[in-house]
Coordinates of C-alpha atoms in Angstrom, one line a residue:
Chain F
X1 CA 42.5 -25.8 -5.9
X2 CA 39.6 -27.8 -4.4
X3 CA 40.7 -30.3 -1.8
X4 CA 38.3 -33.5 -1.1
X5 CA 38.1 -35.1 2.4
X6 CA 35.4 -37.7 1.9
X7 CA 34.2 -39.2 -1.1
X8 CA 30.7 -41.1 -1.4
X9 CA 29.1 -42.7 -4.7
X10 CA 25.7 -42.7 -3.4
X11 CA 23.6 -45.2 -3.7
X12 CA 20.1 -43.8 -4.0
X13 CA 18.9 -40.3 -4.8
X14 CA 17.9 -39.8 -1.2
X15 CA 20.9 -40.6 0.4
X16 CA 22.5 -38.0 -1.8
X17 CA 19.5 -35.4 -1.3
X18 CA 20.1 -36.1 2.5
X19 CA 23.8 -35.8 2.0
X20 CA 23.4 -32.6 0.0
X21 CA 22.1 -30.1 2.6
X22 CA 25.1 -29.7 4.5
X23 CA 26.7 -26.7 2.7
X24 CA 30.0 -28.3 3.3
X25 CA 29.8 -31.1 0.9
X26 CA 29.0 -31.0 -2.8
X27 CA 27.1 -32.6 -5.8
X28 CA 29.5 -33.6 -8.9
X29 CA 28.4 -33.8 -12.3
X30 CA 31.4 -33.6 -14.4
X31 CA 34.1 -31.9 -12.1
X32 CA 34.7 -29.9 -15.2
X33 CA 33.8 -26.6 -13.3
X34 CA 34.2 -27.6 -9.6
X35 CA 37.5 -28.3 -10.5
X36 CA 38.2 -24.8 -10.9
X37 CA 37.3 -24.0 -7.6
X38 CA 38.8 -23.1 -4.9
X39 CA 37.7 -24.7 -1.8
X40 CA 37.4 -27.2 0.6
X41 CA 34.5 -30.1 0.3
X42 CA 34.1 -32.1 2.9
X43 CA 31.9 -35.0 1.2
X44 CA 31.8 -35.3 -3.1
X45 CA 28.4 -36.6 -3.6
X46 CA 29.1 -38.9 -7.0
X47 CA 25.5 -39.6 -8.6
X48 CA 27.5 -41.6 -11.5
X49 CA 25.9 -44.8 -9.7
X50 CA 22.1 -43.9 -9.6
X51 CA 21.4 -44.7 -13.5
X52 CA 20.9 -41.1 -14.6
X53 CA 23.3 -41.3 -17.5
X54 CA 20.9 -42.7 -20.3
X55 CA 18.6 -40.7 -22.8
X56 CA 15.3 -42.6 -23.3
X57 CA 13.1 -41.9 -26.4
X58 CA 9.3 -42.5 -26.3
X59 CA 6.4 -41.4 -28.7
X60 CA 5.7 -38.8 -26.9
X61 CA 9.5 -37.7 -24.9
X62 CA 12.7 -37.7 -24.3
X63 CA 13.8 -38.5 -21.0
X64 CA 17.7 -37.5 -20.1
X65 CA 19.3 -38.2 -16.9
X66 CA 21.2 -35.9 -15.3
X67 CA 24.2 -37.4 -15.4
X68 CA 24.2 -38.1 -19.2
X69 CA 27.1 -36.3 -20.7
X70 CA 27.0 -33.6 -23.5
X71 CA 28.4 -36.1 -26.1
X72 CA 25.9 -38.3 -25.6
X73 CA 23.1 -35.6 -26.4
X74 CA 25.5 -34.5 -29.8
X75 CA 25.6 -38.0 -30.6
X76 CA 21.7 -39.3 -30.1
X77 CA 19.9 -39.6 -33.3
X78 CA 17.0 -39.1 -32.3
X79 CA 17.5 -35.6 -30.0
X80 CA 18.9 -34.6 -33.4
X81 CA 16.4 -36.1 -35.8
X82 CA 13.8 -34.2 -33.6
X83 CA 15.8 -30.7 -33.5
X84 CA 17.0 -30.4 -37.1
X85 CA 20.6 -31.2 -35.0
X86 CA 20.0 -27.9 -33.3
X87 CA 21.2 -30.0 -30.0
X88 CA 24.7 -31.0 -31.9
X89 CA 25.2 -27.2 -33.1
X90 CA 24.7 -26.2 -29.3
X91 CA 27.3 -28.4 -28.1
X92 CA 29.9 -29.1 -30.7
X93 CA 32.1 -26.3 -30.1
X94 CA 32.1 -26.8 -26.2
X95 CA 35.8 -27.3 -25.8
X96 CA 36.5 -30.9 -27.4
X97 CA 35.4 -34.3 -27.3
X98 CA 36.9 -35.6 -24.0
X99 CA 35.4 -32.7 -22.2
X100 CA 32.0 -33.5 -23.6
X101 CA 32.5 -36.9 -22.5
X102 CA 32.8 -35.5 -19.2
X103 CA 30.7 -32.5 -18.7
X104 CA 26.7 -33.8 -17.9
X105 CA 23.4 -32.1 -18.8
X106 CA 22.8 -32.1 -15.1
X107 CA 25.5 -29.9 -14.3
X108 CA 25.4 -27.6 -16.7
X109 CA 21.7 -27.0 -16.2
X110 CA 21.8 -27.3 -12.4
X111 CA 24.3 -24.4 -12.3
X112 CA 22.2 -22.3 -14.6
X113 CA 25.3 -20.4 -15.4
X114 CA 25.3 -17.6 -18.2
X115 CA 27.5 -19.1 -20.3
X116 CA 26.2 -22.3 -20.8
X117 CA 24.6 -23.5 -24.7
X118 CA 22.9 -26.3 -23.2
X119 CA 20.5 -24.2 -20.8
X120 CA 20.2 -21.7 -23.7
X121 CA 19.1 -24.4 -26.0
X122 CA 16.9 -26.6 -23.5
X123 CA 15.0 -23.2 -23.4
X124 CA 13.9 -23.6 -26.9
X125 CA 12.4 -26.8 -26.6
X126 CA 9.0 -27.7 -24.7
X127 CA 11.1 -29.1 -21.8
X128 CA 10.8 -29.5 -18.3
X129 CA 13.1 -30.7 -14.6
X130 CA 12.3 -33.2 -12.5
X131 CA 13.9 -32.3 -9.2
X132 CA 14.4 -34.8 -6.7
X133 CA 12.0 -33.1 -3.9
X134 CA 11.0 -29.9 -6.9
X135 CA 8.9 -32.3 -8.5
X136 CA 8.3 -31.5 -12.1
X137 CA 8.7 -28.1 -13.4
X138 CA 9.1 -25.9 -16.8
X139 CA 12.5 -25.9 -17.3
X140 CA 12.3 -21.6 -17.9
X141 CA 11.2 -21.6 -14.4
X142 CA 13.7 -23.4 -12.9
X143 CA 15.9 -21.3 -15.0
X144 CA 15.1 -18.6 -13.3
X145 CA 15.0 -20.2 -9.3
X146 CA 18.2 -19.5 -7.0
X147 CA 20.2 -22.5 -6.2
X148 CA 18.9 -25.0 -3.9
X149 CA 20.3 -27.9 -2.1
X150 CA 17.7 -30.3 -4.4
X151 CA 18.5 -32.9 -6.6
X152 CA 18.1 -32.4 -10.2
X153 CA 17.5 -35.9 -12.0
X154 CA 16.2 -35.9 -15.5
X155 CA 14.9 -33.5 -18.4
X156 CA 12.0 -34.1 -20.1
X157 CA 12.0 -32.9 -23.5
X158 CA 8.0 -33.5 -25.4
X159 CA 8.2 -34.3 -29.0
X160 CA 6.3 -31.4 -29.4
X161 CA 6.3 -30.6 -33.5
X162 CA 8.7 -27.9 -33.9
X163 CA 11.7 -26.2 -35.6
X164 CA 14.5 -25.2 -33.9
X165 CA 18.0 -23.7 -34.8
X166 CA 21.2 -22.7 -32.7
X167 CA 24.1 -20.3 -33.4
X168 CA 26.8 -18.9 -30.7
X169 CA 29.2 -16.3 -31.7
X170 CA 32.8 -16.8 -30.1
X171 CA 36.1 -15.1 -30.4
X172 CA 37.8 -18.5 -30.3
X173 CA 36.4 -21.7 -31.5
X174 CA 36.3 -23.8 -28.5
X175 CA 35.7 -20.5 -26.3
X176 CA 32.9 -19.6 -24.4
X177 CA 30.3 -17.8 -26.3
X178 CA 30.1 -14.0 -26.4
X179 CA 26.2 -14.8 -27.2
X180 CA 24.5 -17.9 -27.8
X181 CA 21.2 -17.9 -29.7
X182 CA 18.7 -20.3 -29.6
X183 CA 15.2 -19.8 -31.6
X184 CA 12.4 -22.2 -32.3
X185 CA 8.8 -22.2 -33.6
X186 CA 7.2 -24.9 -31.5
X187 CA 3.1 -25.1 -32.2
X188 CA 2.9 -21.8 -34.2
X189 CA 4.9 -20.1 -31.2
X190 CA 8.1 -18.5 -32.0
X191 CA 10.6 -18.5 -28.5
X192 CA 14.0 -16.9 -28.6
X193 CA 16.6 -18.1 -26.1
X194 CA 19.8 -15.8 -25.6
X195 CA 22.5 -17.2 -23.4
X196 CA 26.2 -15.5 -22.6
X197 CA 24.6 -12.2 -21.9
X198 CA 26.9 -12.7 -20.1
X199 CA 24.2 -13.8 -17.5
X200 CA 22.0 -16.9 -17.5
X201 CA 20.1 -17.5 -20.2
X202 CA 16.8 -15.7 -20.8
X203 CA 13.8 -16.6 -23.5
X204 CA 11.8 -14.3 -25.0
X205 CA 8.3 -15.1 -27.3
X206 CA 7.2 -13.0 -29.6
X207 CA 4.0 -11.1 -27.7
X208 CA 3.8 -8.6 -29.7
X209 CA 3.0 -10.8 -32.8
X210 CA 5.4 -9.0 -35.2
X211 CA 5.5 -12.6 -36.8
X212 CA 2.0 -12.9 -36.9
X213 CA 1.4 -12.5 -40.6
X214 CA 4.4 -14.6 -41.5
X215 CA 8.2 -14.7 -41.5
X216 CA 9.4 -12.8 -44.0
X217 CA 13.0 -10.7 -44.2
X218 CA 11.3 -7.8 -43.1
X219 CA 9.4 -9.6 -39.9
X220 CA 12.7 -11.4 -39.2
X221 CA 14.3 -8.2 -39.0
X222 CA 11.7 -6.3 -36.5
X223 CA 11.7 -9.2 -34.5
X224 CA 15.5 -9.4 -34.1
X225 CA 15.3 -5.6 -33.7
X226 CA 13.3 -5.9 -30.9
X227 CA 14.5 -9.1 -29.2
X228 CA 17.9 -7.1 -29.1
X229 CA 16.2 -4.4 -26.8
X230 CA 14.5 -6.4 -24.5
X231 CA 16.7 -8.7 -24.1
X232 CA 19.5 -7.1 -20.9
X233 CA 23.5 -7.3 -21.8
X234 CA 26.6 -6.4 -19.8
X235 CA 30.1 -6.2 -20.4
X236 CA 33.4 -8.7 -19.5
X237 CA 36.6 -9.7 -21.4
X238 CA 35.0 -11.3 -24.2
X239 CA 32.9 -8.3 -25.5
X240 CA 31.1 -5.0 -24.5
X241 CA 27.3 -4.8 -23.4
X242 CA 26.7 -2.9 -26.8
X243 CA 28.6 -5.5 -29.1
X244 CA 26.6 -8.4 -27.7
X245 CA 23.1 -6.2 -28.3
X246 CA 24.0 -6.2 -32.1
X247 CA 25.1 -9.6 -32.2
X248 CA 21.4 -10.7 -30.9
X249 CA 20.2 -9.0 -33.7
X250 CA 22.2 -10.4 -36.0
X251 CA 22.0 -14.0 -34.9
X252 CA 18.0 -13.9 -34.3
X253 CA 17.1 -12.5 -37.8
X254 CA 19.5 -15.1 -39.1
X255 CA 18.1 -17.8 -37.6
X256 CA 14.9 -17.0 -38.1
X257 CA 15.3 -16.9 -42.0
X258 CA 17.4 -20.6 -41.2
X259 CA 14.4 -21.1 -39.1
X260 CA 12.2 -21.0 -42.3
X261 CA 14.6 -23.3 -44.2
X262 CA 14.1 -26.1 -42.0
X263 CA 11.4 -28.7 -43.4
Chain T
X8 CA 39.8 -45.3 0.1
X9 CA 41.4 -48.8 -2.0
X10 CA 40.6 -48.7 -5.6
X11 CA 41.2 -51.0 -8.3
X12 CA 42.0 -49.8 -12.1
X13 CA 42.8 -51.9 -15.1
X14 CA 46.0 -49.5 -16.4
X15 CA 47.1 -50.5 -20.4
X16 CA 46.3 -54.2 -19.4
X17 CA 47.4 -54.2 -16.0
X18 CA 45.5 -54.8 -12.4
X19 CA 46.5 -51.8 -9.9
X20 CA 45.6 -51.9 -6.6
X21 CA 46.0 -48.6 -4.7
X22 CA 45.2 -47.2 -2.0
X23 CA 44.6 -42.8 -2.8
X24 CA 43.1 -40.0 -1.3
X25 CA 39.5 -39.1 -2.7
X26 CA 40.7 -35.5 -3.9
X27 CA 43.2 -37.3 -6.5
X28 CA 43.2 -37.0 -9.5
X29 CA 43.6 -39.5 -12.4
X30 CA 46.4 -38.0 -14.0
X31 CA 48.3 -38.0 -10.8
X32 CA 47.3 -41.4 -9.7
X33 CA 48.8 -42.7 -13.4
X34 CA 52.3 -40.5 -13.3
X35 CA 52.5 -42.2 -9.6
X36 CA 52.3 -45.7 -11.7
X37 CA 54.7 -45.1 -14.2
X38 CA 52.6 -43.4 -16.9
X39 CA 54.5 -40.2 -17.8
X40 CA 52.9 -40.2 -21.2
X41 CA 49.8 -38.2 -19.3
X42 CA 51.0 -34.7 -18.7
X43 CA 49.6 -31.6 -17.1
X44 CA 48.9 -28.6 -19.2
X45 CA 46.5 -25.8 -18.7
X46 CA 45.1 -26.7 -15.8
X47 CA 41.7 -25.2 -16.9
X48 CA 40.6 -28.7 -19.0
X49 CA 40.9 -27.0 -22.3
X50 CA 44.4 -28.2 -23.8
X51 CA 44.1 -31.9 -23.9
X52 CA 47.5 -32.8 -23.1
X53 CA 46.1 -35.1 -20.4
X54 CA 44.0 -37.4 -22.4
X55 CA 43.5 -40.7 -22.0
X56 CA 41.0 -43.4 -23.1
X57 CA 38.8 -44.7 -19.4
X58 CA 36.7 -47.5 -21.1
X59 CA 37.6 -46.5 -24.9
X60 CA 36.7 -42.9 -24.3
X61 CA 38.7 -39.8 -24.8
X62 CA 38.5 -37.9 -21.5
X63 CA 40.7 -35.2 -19.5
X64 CA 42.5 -36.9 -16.5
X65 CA 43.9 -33.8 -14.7
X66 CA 39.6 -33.0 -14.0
X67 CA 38.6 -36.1 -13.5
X68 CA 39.1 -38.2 -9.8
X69 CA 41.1 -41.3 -9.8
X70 CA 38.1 -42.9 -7.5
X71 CA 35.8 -42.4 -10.8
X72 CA 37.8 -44.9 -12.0
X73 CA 37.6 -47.3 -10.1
X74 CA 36.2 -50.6 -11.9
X75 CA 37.2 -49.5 -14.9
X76 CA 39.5 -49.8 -17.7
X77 CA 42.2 -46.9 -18.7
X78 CA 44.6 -47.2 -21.3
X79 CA 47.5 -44.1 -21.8
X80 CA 50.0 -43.6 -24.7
X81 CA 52.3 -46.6 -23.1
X82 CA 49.5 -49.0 -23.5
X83 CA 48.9 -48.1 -27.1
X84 CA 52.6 -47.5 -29.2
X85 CA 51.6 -50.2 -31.8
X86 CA 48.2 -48.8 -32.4
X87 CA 50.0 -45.6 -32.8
X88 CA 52.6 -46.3 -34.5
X89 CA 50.3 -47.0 -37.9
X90 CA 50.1 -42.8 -37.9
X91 CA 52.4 -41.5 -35.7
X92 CA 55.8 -41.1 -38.1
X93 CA 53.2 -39.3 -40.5
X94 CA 52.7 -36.6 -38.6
X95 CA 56.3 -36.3 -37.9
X96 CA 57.4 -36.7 -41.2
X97 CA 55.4 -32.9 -41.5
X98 CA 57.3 -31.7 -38.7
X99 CA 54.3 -31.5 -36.3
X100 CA 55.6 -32.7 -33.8
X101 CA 58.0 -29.8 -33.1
X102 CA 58.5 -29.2 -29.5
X103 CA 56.6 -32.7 -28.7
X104 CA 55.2 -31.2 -25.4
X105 CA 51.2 -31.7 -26.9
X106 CA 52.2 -35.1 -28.9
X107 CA 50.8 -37.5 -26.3
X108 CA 47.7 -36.0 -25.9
X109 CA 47.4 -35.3 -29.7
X110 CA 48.0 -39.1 -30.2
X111 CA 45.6 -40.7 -28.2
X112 CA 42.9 -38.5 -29.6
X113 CA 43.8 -39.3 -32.8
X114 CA 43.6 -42.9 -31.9
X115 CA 40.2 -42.4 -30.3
X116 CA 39.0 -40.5 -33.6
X117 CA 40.5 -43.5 -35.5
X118 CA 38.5 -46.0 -34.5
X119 CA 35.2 -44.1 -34.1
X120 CA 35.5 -42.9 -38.1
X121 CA 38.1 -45.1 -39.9
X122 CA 38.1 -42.7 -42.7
X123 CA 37.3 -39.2 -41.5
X124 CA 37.3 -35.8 -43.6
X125 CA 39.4 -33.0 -42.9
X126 CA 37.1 -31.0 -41.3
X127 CA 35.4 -34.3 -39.2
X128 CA 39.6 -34.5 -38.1
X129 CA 39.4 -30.7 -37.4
X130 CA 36.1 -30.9 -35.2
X131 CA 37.3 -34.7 -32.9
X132 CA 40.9 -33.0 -32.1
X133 CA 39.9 -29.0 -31.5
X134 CA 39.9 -29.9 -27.7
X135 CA 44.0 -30.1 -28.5
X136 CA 46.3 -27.5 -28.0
X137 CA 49.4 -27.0 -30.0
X138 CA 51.1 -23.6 -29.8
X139 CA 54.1 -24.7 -32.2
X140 CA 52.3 -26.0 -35.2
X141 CA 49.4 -24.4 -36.4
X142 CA 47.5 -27.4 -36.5
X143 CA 48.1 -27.6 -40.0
X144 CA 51.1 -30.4 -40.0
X145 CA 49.0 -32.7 -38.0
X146 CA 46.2 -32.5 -40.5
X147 CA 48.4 -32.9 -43.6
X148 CA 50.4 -35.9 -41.5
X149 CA 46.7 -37.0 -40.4
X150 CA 45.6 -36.7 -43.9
X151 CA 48.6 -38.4 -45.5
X152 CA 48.5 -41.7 -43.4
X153 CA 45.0 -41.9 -44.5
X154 CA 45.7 -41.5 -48.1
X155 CA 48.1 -44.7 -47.8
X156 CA 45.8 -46.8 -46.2
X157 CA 43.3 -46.0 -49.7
X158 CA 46.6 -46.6 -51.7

């Protein structure tokens, strides 16, 4: 149980930042996961009134503040337009609408944790995080940083011509994934995102050029082949270090052959 | 820390504790339609609508409401009512336990899609738990009090 003694909706980004680096208090997105805590905050920094929770569209962008929540993102046309509603598929089995309207982008890509689809599908795109203090950096960077006391505040996701296509595997439907799969062809350059390792996400690109003369079963099947052994799996309740290696190969070749269906 | 909440039509003025949540700062005002479940925000059974939205109020602080509007089960019997005796006509209801929760998400779904398919009804109520039914009784009652509206 988490207990709360001060509550603050802060009023501009730096008053949270400055708020933020005492390790007793504590940045809410959602709640959704902090909730299942146990521990004693002293201040909840709310960022709900900064203006963070829209998704703007440009000819060249999308910009999403932290704070906007993961039914917004299944919802938006044109995220979905522009990922062949790869972005819907990611999130649509997250539990059920009125957690979606709850849980934000922010907080599920702040906490970079393994079993979230939305970091595992970010990765596929040509996206970067602004941080508050960070600046601007690749979003597979800042996948890949230990947790700071900064400020996440928006995504930036370039219209960059691409395909992209997302799959999880779960015991249950509204489960956490026992893999997630992400894969996209953005520019000529296939990327393969696998999430629920169970770790944090990781993306692979194909460097050996196995898809360099083309997709074809046969490609698709190397390439999954050798995803699946690059890419490190353990074990935990929902499946076995081995079971999740075979499911990467399954999922990648099938998504690359999806991959090749989208126009 | 005072906050203010517009509860099923109603001004409340109250004065919490910042680690309260909504669904305990709405049983304290008489709204025993919200119940706690799970615990772990997966079962629903603590839905309500905060400005016309579908969200979990055992995860959610009553402070984050404050400003805004929240309607529960008690606020919205006539707009329930249309679908509600459906359902139970297909004995879905059963132990009851999950009903609230199942209701208001079913109102929510209801006035985003008016005319939903059955899988559309699967996907807008899978955050609902029901460990008597099945789910299939609340799609058939779901189903049924759609068909008579097209009747």
């Amino acid at each position: 149980m988490i207990t709360i003694k001060n509550y603050i909706r802060a009023s501009s980004l730096q008053e949270a930042y400055d708020l933020n680096q005492s390790k007793q208090n504590r940045i809410i997105g959602g709640m959704l996961w902090i909730k299942m805590a146990s521990s004693n905050v002293n201040t909840i920094i709310d960022l709900s009134g900064l203006g963070l929770d829209s998704i703007t569209e440009t000819d060249t962008e999308f910009s999403i503040g932290a704070m906007v929540t993961l039914r917004q993102l299944e919802m938006h046309q044109g995220l979905n337009n522009y990922t062949n509603n790869a972005i819907k598929n990611s999130v649509h089995d997250i539990v059920g609408v009125q957690f979606r309207n709850m849980a934000t982008v922010g907080g599920s890509i702040f906490g970079r944790f393994g079993f979230s689809d939305v970091l595992t599908m970010f990765l596929t795109l040509d996206c970067d995080v602004e941080l508050y203090k960070g600046g601007i950096i690749p979003l597979n960077k800042f996948s890949q940083m230990d947790r700071d006391n900064d400020i996440l505040v928006r995504l930036i996701v370039k219209k960059t011509p691409g395909k992209f296509v997302y799959t999880s595997m779960r015991n249950t439907k509204t489960d956490f994934p026992v893999i997630a799969c992400g894969v996209s062809c953005i520019n000529g350059q296939y990327r393969f995102s696998i999430g629920a390792r169970p770790g944090r996400a990781l993306l692979l690109t194909d460097e050996k050029g196995i898809l360099s003369n083309g997709l074809t079963k046969q490609s698709a099947e190397s390439m999954a082949e050798w995803v699946s052994e690059n890419i490190p799996t353990q074990s935990n309740i929902r499946g076995s270090a081995q079971y999740r290696t075979h499911l990467i190969k399954v999922l990648t070749k099938r998504s690359l052959l999806e991959l090749e269906k989208v126009k | 820390m005072e906050i203010t909440v517009n509860v099923n039509e109603h001004t409340i003025k109250s004065d919490i504790e910042p680690d309260c949540l909504l669904i305990d700062f709405l049983r304290e005002h008489g709204c025993y339609s919200v119940k706690r479940g799970c615990e772990t925000s997966n079962c629903g059974l603590c839905t309500v609508l905060l400005d016309g939205k579908p969200v979990l109020s055992c995860s959610m602080l009553a402070v984050r409401a404050n400003g805004h509007t929240v309607h529960t089960l008690e606020g919205l019997q006539e707009e329930a009512k249309d679908f509600v005796e459906f359902i139970a006509d297909q004995g879905a209801d059963q132990c009851g336990f999950c009903n609230p929760g199942f209701v208001m998400n079913t109102i929510s779904l209801l006035r985003e899609n008016p005319d939903p398919t059955d899988d559309e009804i699967k996907s807008y109520l899978a955050g609902n738990l029901c460990r008597c039914s099945g789910y299939e009784g609340q799609l058939r009652g779901i189903r049924n009090y759609l068909n008579s509206k097209k009747a």
